[in-house]
Amino acid sequence: MKIALITGASRGIGAAVALACAEQGWDLALNYAQGAPAANALAERIRALGRRALPLQADVSDEAQVRAMFTRIDEELGRLDALVNNAGIVARAARLDEMSVERWQRVFGVNVIGTLLCSREAVKRMSTRHGGAGGSIVNLSSRAAQLGSPNLYVDYAASKGAIDSLTIGLGRELIGEGIRVNGVRPGIIDTDIHSDAAAPDLLRAGLATIPLQRMGTAAEVAQAVCWLLSEASSYTVGATLDVTGGR
Ligand code: NAP
């Protein structure tokens, strides 16, 4: 029985990843920040599939909360085999010269420090260097890392650029320790994250540039994440897969 932690699993891509992983036989720790009812409902759906599911509230940018979350996984689920660093936020659409340092600290805190903190705790448990049995880490990047998101959220785009670098570096750092690290770079996916940016005109302009002429679904991203988590991708290391409808 393999055990995976999905961060930001209460909705959107994280919830879709959790469901797809459950269908492939994973037991799951479901991290969330504020969406307890949604996380609990998802846990029920996963249990109905015959898998174990443990909802865990923790702000991934908070070191003490992340440590406590991993301790609960150790005690209540067992030895971790995989981590999906999915929790991520955007702030309201703005130009750089309108942004506050508090906003940057929050965006980088969740998207970058959160990924670093969860990865560190996972490595301590999965690396053969620490007596673990190996595992897999998948990081959620964004096509924004390469397009830069001008006039929308260059801070978010830069935070996802950091994730792309981390995926390459950590992939190589851990390669001799049984852990594969890869990433997924979604394009515009139909989730609630876009309402946080509150920029419907910019979203419409972005949609017009998608060669496949539609948004992606969370379930389509989830398939890519599950493949990278699984042994089916055993020779893929430090790679980030575009799931962008050709954009
Ligand atoms: P979403 O629908 O807004 O869901 C975000 C999830 O992250 C929620 O479950 C939320 O939990 C959780 N979360 C937020 N802050 C957190 C924190 N501090 N600690 C723990 N959990 C936290 O977003 P999404 O569209 O599914 O995006 C998922 C990932 O894909 C993100 O990393 C995002 O950057 C990336 N991505 C999305 C798109 C897109 O178009 N949707 C495109 C490219 C990349 P609560 O609800 O409990 O607060």
Coordinates of C-alpha atoms and ligand atoms in Angstrom, one line a residue:
M1 CA 0.0 0.0 0.0
K2 CA 1.7 3.3 -1.1
I3 CA 1.1 6.5 0.7
A4 CA 1.1 10.0 -0.8
L5 CA 0.7 13.5 0.6
I6 CA -1.1 15.9 -1.7
T7 CA -0.9 19.6 -0.5
G8 CA -3.8 21.9 -1.4
A9 CA -6.1 18.9 -1.9
S10 CA -9.4 20.5 -0.8
R11 CA -10.3 21.7 -4.3
G12 CA -9.1 22.2 -7.9
I13 CA -6.1 20.3 -9.2
G14 CA -5.1 18.9 -5.8
A15 CA -8.5 17.3 -5.3
A16 CA -8.4 15.8 -8.8
V17 CA -4.9 14.5 -8.2
A18 CA -6.1 12.9 -5.0
L19 CA -9.0 11.2 -6.7
A20 CA -6.9 9.9 -9.6
C21 CA -4.3 8.6 -7.2
A22 CA -6.9 6.8 -5.1
E23 CA -8.2 5.1 -8.2
Q24 CA -4.7 3.9 -8.9
G25 CA -4.4 2.4 -5.4
W26 CA -2.7 5.1 -3.3
D27 CA -3.6 5.9 0.3
L28 CA -3.7 9.6 0.8
A29 CA -2.9 12.4 3.2
L30 CA -5.0 15.4 2.1
N31 CA -3.6 18.7 3.1
Y32 CA -5.7 21.9 3.1
A33 CA -5.6 25.4 4.5
Q34 CA -9.2 26.5 5.1
G35 CA -11.5 24.2 3.2
A36 CA -12.2 21.6 5.9
P37 CA -15.7 20.7 4.7
A38 CA -14.4 20.1 1.1
A39 CA -11.4 18.1 2.4
N40 CA -13.6 15.9 4.6
A41 CA -16.0 15.3 1.7
L42 CA -13.1 14.3 -0.6
A43 CA -11.8 12.0 2.1
E44 CA -15.2 10.3 2.2
R45 CA -15.2 9.8 -1.6
I46 CA -11.7 8.3 -1.4
R47 CA -12.7 5.9 1.4
A48 CA -15.6 4.8 -0.7
L49 CA -13.0 3.7 -3.3
G50 CA -11.5 1.5 -0.7
R51 CA -8.5 3.6 0.1
R52 CA -7.4 5.3 3.3
A53 CA -7.7 9.2 3.4
L54 CA -6.4 11.5 6.2
P55 CA -7.4 15.2 5.9
L56 CA -4.8 17.4 7.5
Q57 CA -5.1 21.2 8.0
A58 CA -1.8 23.0 7.7
D59 CA -0.5 26.2 6.2
V60 CA 2.4 24.9 4.1
S61 CA 4.3 28.2 4.5
D62 CA 4.5 27.6 8.3
E63 CA 7.4 25.3 9.4
A64 CA 5.8 24.2 12.7
Q65 CA 2.5 23.3 11.0
V66 CA 4.3 21.4 8.2
R67 CA 6.4 19.4 10.8
A68 CA 3.2 18.6 12.8
M69 CA 1.5 17.4 9.6
F70 CA 4.3 15.0 8.7
T71 CA 4.3 13.6 12.2
R72 CA 0.6 12.9 12.0
I73 CA 1.2 11.1 8.7
D74 CA 4.0 9.0 10.3
E75 CA 1.7 8.1 13.2
E76 CA -1.6 7.6 11.4
L77 CA -0.8 6.4 7.9
G78 CA 2.7 5.1 8.0
R79 CA 5.8 5.5 5.8
L80 CA 5.4 8.2 3.1
D81 CA 6.1 7.2 -0.5
A82 CA 5.2 10.3 -2.4
L83 CA 4.6 14.0 -2.2
V84 CA 2.7 16.3 -4.6
N85 CA 3.6 20.0 -3.9
N86 CA 0.3 21.4 -5.3
A87 CA -0.8 24.1 -2.8
G88 CA -0.4 27.4 -4.5
I89 CA -1.9 30.9 -4.6
V90 CA -2.1 34.0 -6.8
A91 CA -2.9 37.5 -5.6
R92 CA -5.1 40.0 -7.3
A93 CA -4.0 41.1 -10.8
A94 CA -1.6 44.0 -10.6
R95 CA 1.5 45.6 -12.0
L96 CA 4.7 45.2 -10.1
D97 CA 4.7 48.9 -9.1
E98 CA 1.4 48.4 -7.4
M99 CA 2.4 45.4 -5.3
S100 CA 3.3 45.3 -1.6
V101 CA 6.1 43.3 0.0
E102 CA 3.5 41.6 2.2
R103 CA 1.9 40.2 -1.0
W104 CA 5.3 38.9 -2.2
Q105 CA 6.0 37.3 1.1
R106 CA 2.7 35.5 1.0
V107 CA 3.0 34.4 -2.6
F108 CA 6.6 33.2 -2.2
G109 CA 5.8 31.8 1.3
V110 CA 3.1 29.5 0.0
N111 CA 4.4 28.7 -3.5
V112 CA 8.2 28.4 -2.8
I113 CA 8.8 28.1 1.0
G114 CA 5.8 25.8 1.2
T115 CA 7.3 23.5 -1.5
L116 CA 10.7 23.6 0.1
L117 CA 9.4 22.8 3.6
C118 CA 7.2 19.9 2.5
S119 CA 10.0 18.5 0.3
R120 CA 12.5 18.7 3.2
E121 CA 10.2 16.7 5.5
A122 CA 9.5 14.2 2.7
V123 CA 13.2 13.7 1.9
K124 CA 13.9 13.0 5.5
R125 CA 11.4 10.1 5.4
M126 CA 11.9 8.8 1.8
S127 CA 15.6 9.2 1.1
T128 CA 17.7 6.0 1.3
R129 CA 20.4 8.3 2.9
H130 CA 18.0 8.7 5.9
G131 CA 17.0 5.0 6.0
G132 CA 13.9 5.5 3.8
A133 CA 12.8 3.3 0.9
G134 CA 12.8 6.0 -1.8
G135 CA 9.8 7.7 -3.4
S136 CA 8.6 10.3 -5.8
I137 CA 8.0 14.1 -5.6
V138 CA 5.9 16.1 -8.1
N139 CA 5.9 19.9 -8.1
L140 CA 3.1 22.0 -9.6
S141 CA 4.7 24.7 -11.7
S142 CA 2.8 26.9 -14.2
R143 CA 3.3 27.9 -17.8
A144 CA 3.4 31.4 -16.2
A145 CA 7.0 30.6 -15.2
Q146 CA 7.9 30.9 -18.9
L147 CA 5.4 33.5 -20.1
G148 CA 6.0 35.8 -17.1
S149 CA 2.3 37.0 -16.7
P150 CA 2.9 40.7 -17.3
N151 CA 0.2 43.0 -15.9
L152 CA -1.4 40.0 -14.1
Y153 CA 1.0 38.6 -11.5
V154 CA 4.7 38.7 -12.3
D155 CA 5.4 37.7 -8.7
Y156 CA 3.4 34.4 -9.1
A157 CA 5.2 33.7 -12.4
A158 CA 8.6 34.3 -10.7
S159 CA 7.6 32.0 -7.8
K160 CA 6.8 29.2 -10.3
G161 CA 10.2 29.9 -12.1
A162 CA 11.7 29.0 -8.7
I163 CA 9.8 25.8 -8.7
D164 CA 11.1 24.9 -12.2
S165 CA 14.7 25.4 -10.9
L166 CA 14.0 23.4 -7.7
T167 CA 12.7 20.5 -9.8
I168 CA 15.9 20.3 -11.8
G169 CA 18.2 20.8 -8.8
L170 CA 16.4 18.5 -6.4
G171 CA 15.9 15.9 -9.1
R172 CA 19.7 15.7 -9.5
E173 CA 20.5 16.0 -5.8
L174 CA 18.3 13.0 -4.9
I175 CA 18.9 10.8 -7.8
G176 CA 21.2 8.4 -5.9
E177 CA 18.8 8.2 -3.0
G178 CA 15.8 6.5 -4.6
I179 CA 13.7 9.7 -5.0
R180 CA 12.6 11.0 -8.4
V181 CA 11.6 14.6 -8.5
N182 CA 9.6 15.9 -11.5
G183 CA 7.1 18.7 -12.2
V184 CA 4.0 19.6 -14.2
R185 CA 3.5 22.9 -15.8
P186 CA -0.3 23.5 -16.3
G187 CA -1.6 26.2 -18.7
I188 CA -5.0 27.7 -18.0
I189 CA -7.0 25.2 -16.0
D190 CA -10.6 25.5 -15.1
T191 CA -10.4 26.0 -11.3
D192 CA -11.4 28.6 -8.7
I193 CA -7.8 30.1 -8.6
H194 CA -8.7 32.5 -11.3
S195 CA -11.4 34.3 -9.2
D196 CA -8.6 35.2 -6.8
A197 CA -6.8 37.1 -9.5
A198 CA -10.1 38.9 -10.4
A199 CA -9.0 39.8 -13.9
P200 CA -11.7 38.4 -16.3
D201 CA -10.5 40.4 -19.3
L202 CA -6.9 39.2 -19.0
L203 CA -8.2 35.6 -18.5
R204 CA -10.3 35.9 -21.7
A205 CA -7.3 37.3 -23.6
G206 CA -5.2 34.3 -22.3
L207 CA -7.9 31.8 -23.3
A208 CA -7.8 33.2 -26.9
T209 CA -4.2 32.1 -27.2
I210 CA -4.7 28.4 -26.4
P211 CA -4.2 26.4 -29.6
L212 CA -6.5 23.7 -28.3
Q213 CA -9.2 26.4 -27.9
R214 CA -10.3 25.5 -24.4
M215 CA -9.2 25.5 -20.8
G216 CA -7.8 22.3 -19.4
T217 CA -9.5 20.4 -16.7
A218 CA -8.1 19.6 -13.3
A219 CA -8.6 15.9 -14.1
E220 CA -6.3 16.3 -17.2
V221 CA -3.5 17.7 -15.1
A222 CA -4.1 15.0 -12.5
Q223 CA -3.3 12.3 -15.1
A224 CA 0.1 13.8 -15.7
V225 CA 0.8 14.1 -12.0
C226 CA -0.2 10.5 -11.3
W227 CA 2.0 9.3 -14.2
L228 CA 5.0 11.1 -12.8
L229 CA 4.3 9.8 -9.3
S230 CA 4.1 6.2 -10.5
E231 CA 6.8 3.7 -11.5
A232 CA 5.5 4.1 -15.1
S233 CA 7.7 7.1 -15.3
S234 CA 10.7 5.4 -13.8
Y235 CA 13.3 6.9 -16.2
T236 CA 12.0 10.5 -15.9
V237 CA 13.9 12.7 -13.5
G238 CA 14.1 16.5 -13.1
A239 CA 11.6 17.0 -15.9
T240 CA 8.7 19.4 -16.0
L241 CA 5.8 18.3 -18.3
D242 CA 3.7 21.0 -20.1
V243 CA 0.0 20.4 -19.8
T244 CA -1.1 23.5 -21.6
G245 CA -3.3 22.7 -24.6
G246 CA -0.3 23.7 -26.8
R247 CA 0.0 27.2 -25.3
Ligands
NAP1 P1 -7.1 26.4 -6.3 O1 -8.4 25.8 -6.9 O2 -7.1 27.8 -5.8 O3 -6.8 25.4 -5.0 C1 -5.6 25.8 -4.2 C2 -5.5 24.7 -3.1 O4 -4.3 25.1 -2.4 C3 -6.7 24.7 -2.2 O5 -6.9 23.4 -1.8 C4 -6.2 25.5 -1.0 O6 -6.7 25.1 0.3 C5 -4.7 25.2 -1.0 N1 -3.9 26.2 -0.3 C6 -3.8 27.5 -0.6 N2 -3.0 28.1 0.3 C7 -2.5 27.1 1.1 C8 -1.6 27.0 2.2 N3 -1.0 28.1 2.6 N4 -1.4 25.8 2.8 C9 -2.0 24.7 2.4 N5 -2.9 24.7 1.3 C10 -3.1 25.9 0.7 O7 -5.9 26.2 -7.2 P2 -5.6 25.2 -8.5 O8 -6.0 26.0 -9.7 O9 -6.1 23.9 -8.2 O10 -4.0 25.2 -8.4 C11 -3.3 24.1 -7.9 C12 -1.8 24.3 -8.3 O11 -1.7 24.4 -9.7 C13 -1.2 25.6 -7.7 O12 0.1 25.4 -7.4 C14 -1.3 26.6 -8.9 O13 -0.3 27.6 -8.9 C15 -1.0 25.6 -10.1 N6 -1.5 26.0 -11.4 C16 -2.8 26.2 -11.6 C17 -3.2 26.7 -12.8 C18 -4.7 27.0 -13.2 O14 -5.0 27.6 -14.2 N7 -5.6 26.6 -12.3 C19 -2.3 26.9 -13.8 C20 -1.0 26.7 -13.6 C21 -0.6 26.2 -12.3 P3 -8.0 25.7 1.0 O15 -9.1 25.8 -0.1 O16 -8.3 24.8 2.0 O17 -7.6 27.1 1.5

